[in-house]
Amino acid sequence: MEIRVENIVKTFQSSEGPVTALDDVSLTVPSRTIMTLLGPSGCGKTTLLRCVAGLETPDSGKITLGHTVVWAKKNGKTTVVTPDKRGLSMVFQTYAIWPHMTVFENVAYPLEAQGMSKAEITSQVAKTLKFVQLEGFERRPVTALSGGQQQRVALARAIAPEPQIILLDEPLSNLDAKLREETRVVLRSSLNKLGVTALYVTHDRLEAFALSDVVVVMKDGKIMQQGSPEDVYFRPNSRFIVDFIGKANFINGSVQEVKKEHILVDTGLGTLLCQFRDDVQPKQRSTVAIRTDFVEVVPKGKENNVAEELTQNLVSGVVERALFLGEYREVNVRVAEETLTFRLHPTISVDEGDQVQLFLNPQGCHFLL
Amino acid sequence: MDQSKSRLITLILVIIVGALTLGPATMLIIGSFSEGFGAFGTLTFEKYARVYSDPRLYGALRNTLIFTFGSAILATTLAFGLAYLNHRTDVPFRGLLHLIPTIPMMIPHLAYGAAWAILLNPSNGIVNVFLRDVLGLGIINIYSLPGMVFIEGLLELPIAYLVIAPAMASFDATMEEASWICGVSPRKTMRKITLKMLLPAILAALTLATVRSLSAFAIPSVLGFPNRIDVLTTFVYRLVSTGLFPDYGRAAAVGVNVLVSAVILVFVYRHYTATAERFVTIGGKGHKIHRMKLGKMRLPMGILALSLGILLIIVPVIVLAYISVVPYIMPPGPKAFSMLTLANWKAVLSEKITLVAFRNSTFLALVGATVGILLSTVVSYVIVRIRNAGSTVLETLAFASFGFPGLIIGIGFMWALVRTSLYATIWALLVGYVATYLPFGIRPLTSTFIQIDTDLESASLVCGAGLFRTFRRVIAPLALPGIISGWTMMAIMFVQELNLSVILARPGTEVLSVLTHRAVNDAFWGRVATLGVIMIALSAVLLGLTRIFTRKFAS
């Protein structure tokens, strides 16, 4: 079942006047797709999710689930379907499992609301608990469960009624790091197996990349970029996205030439081959982002063996600082007037004061508008 | 702190607190099996046999059940409604509504009951006169069981609110949202989720209000006395205050059962509080609180809630102040205002016994609260920081005595003190006050100490400061706000103390509440009102002084 959000505006009243939480947001989650809303806190991602759930009332716009308009306000006429009638499921950040009920009662709750028979409920709950690997926990009070188990009860309650749409509001943020990584994998395969349409809110880019078919990055109530995880990672469209998904150095540059697969940009480091974009003109001045992890050290004496078309992006400089951080080595390299930060593979040993030659992969050089 | 020293301190405290709490309780039990007051004689069941064959006891028992549960249910219902309006709806005047439950502790129950008697007594109650003579309607007789239930219910509202409101405030609204998402309507969610999750807090409030109205003496005494509607406390009081030979044996025989019931209820209360806390910890912080939009009902609900405040605070104060300056109960109007007089004040203030009582009450408030809070501070510290068998005993004792009915424990003190030199001295009252109200100091201070990080103390010890210096320089200053507010609360309670005083006071050791009680029995309403105003003023002065002191200390 498809989720369609059209022109949603939502403002909150705060002590310092109205705050726009959602600024004319439109998006479509195709049927059986996992979409994540990714962004820093306060970007409006949770508000958007809650609008879809019906827990928050937008100021204007339209929300459609499948073929049913669940919320619309146009010319003073409002259509409202209350959350209990929207037929979707939701996993809450705090889980919101009810402490006065057992695991069974929690998972059975939405089934009872659907008017299922006792026998059906029993078998459906058993099936669902098996799916989330909580067999035998039926009679446990939820207050006696660990955080991870509580999270699985919350998930079980959401999937027990076999919904077509499931909303997830930072469901993993209360788990510790290791458990979060494991659960993320399980969650992805569970959602795929169930074949549901899922809208997933998170501020963690790894979680977003690992889980989703489509990532929507939001900022200040607006959608900044939308695409597959690879799209967003390899083709960031703004300084905000570059900053949010990774680390980069920002330097000034002006377009020299727009080529077929690349653009040539004049910078303080020399002329750089940057990722292609067709919406720029020669002489145009702006910022170039050089990603910290799209760099290779050219081994000494191999300078001439670099493929010819790539000789363009070679820079050399002096290592000012080198930190060993386990997974990678963070180095500051002085190149011409700039100090650039890079992440090198930990096996590449460099020391402060070393002269190095670096190849800046054009894939990691973005001319930003 | 080294083991032996901490063990010694704990042992000393267990002995002191044990003597203060278990002492009178034990004496009550022994007394109930004794032949006579003063000399115990041989073990006898005679007192039990006599008092439990008295048919009036069963009347009192029936009244007690109705009075206790009735007022507890009323208080809890009102408290729930007020807390729900305050925390979960967009009701107006929320700032004001939050204050309502905190102010009534300034008003002595006896004076509060008297104010209502002045308004609604069947012969010349101001409101009744108006209903009967002006409107030609029937009267509302406050000297009845429903009247007593209503007034006691209002008085227990604050304590019930203080139990329910925190649970309501920390209620995680996503618990309700999750239910809506599951396809359950908001109305049904209220029943299946909200009420069920708040149930432990509601039951805790109900139990606490029950314990308190079980021990209540003021309201049954003011409103039950005229029509001989006895509850167990007034029944016990009658046994020791009327007739030529007060029978402390029979009083003890009834009192034992009241005491046991109260202690059981207190542990029921503890059970519900623990469940309520477990329910809260699983929730965690919600996205934000959803306030239900009351719409057209917004203003009416606000006014309804405010009127509770008016009934609780404004009415009694105005009535008492007014009645203290008119010659007799008369409706306010031109006639009354032309007859304004200070006669009541002159009479009360010129009597020697008033000055004695005023001095005694002030002494007990200042010295009693100081002794009480010092003991509470040390006991709470040991309960929180020293974890051994002794501290568990202390905690249990402090908790069990939380439910001790003052009047009944007063009988126990009589048995305990009758053959000592403390008997009939102001010190007897002091010991009784400190013993009975100790839990009210220990409970808030325990939470104060829990909030002080252990590392702060460890840091001082590491710096080379000894235990005593650490306590004086680090712990006490940090706990000072808690200690001061505990002291104020105790001092105000002591100004108003009636239940113990009415048993323990002897000629020369009267306190203000005892004088007020006598005036109530004699239906000298002008005197009652004047003494009531004096007690309220004294409480207000104590509160004001500590406020000023706290502010100075803070700056």
GROMACS .gro file of C-alpha atoms in nm, chain B residues 99 102-103 105-106 481 484-485 487-489 492 539-555:
model
   29
  468LEU     CA    1  -0.148   2.557   4.433
  471THR     CA    2  -0.063   2.274   4.891
  472ILE     CA    3  -0.238   2.546   5.089
  474MET     CA    4  -0.209   2.223   5.533
  475MET     CA    5  -0.213   2.574   5.685
  850PRO     CA    6   1.682   2.307   5.175
  853ILE     CA    7   1.436   2.349   5.631
  854SER     CA    8   1.124   2.253   5.441
  856TRP     CA    9   1.125   2.157   5.970
  857THR     CA   10   0.857   2.398   5.848
  858MET     CA   11   0.618   2.117   5.770
  861ILE     CA   12   0.307   2.367   6.118
  908SER     CA   13   0.130   2.858   6.081
  909ALA     CA   14   0.153   3.136   5.823
  910VAL     CA   15   0.418   3.318   6.026
  911LEU     CA   16   0.625   2.998   6.053
  912LEU     CA   17   0.596   2.941   5.678
  913GLY     CA   18   0.679   3.304   5.603
  914LEU     CA   19   0.983   3.308   5.829
  915THR     CA   20   1.134   2.998   5.672
  916ARG     CA   21   1.062   3.136   5.325
  917ILE     CA   22   1.255   3.452   5.411
  918PHE     CA   23   1.533   3.250   5.567
  919THR     CA   24   1.555   3.018   5.265
  920ARG     CA   25   1.565   3.309   5.023
  921LYS     CA   26   1.841   3.479   5.220
  922PHE     CA   27   2.033   3.156   5.233
  923ALA     CA   28   1.993   3.101   4.860
  924SER     CA   29   2.130   3.447   4.779
   0.00000   0.00000   0.00000
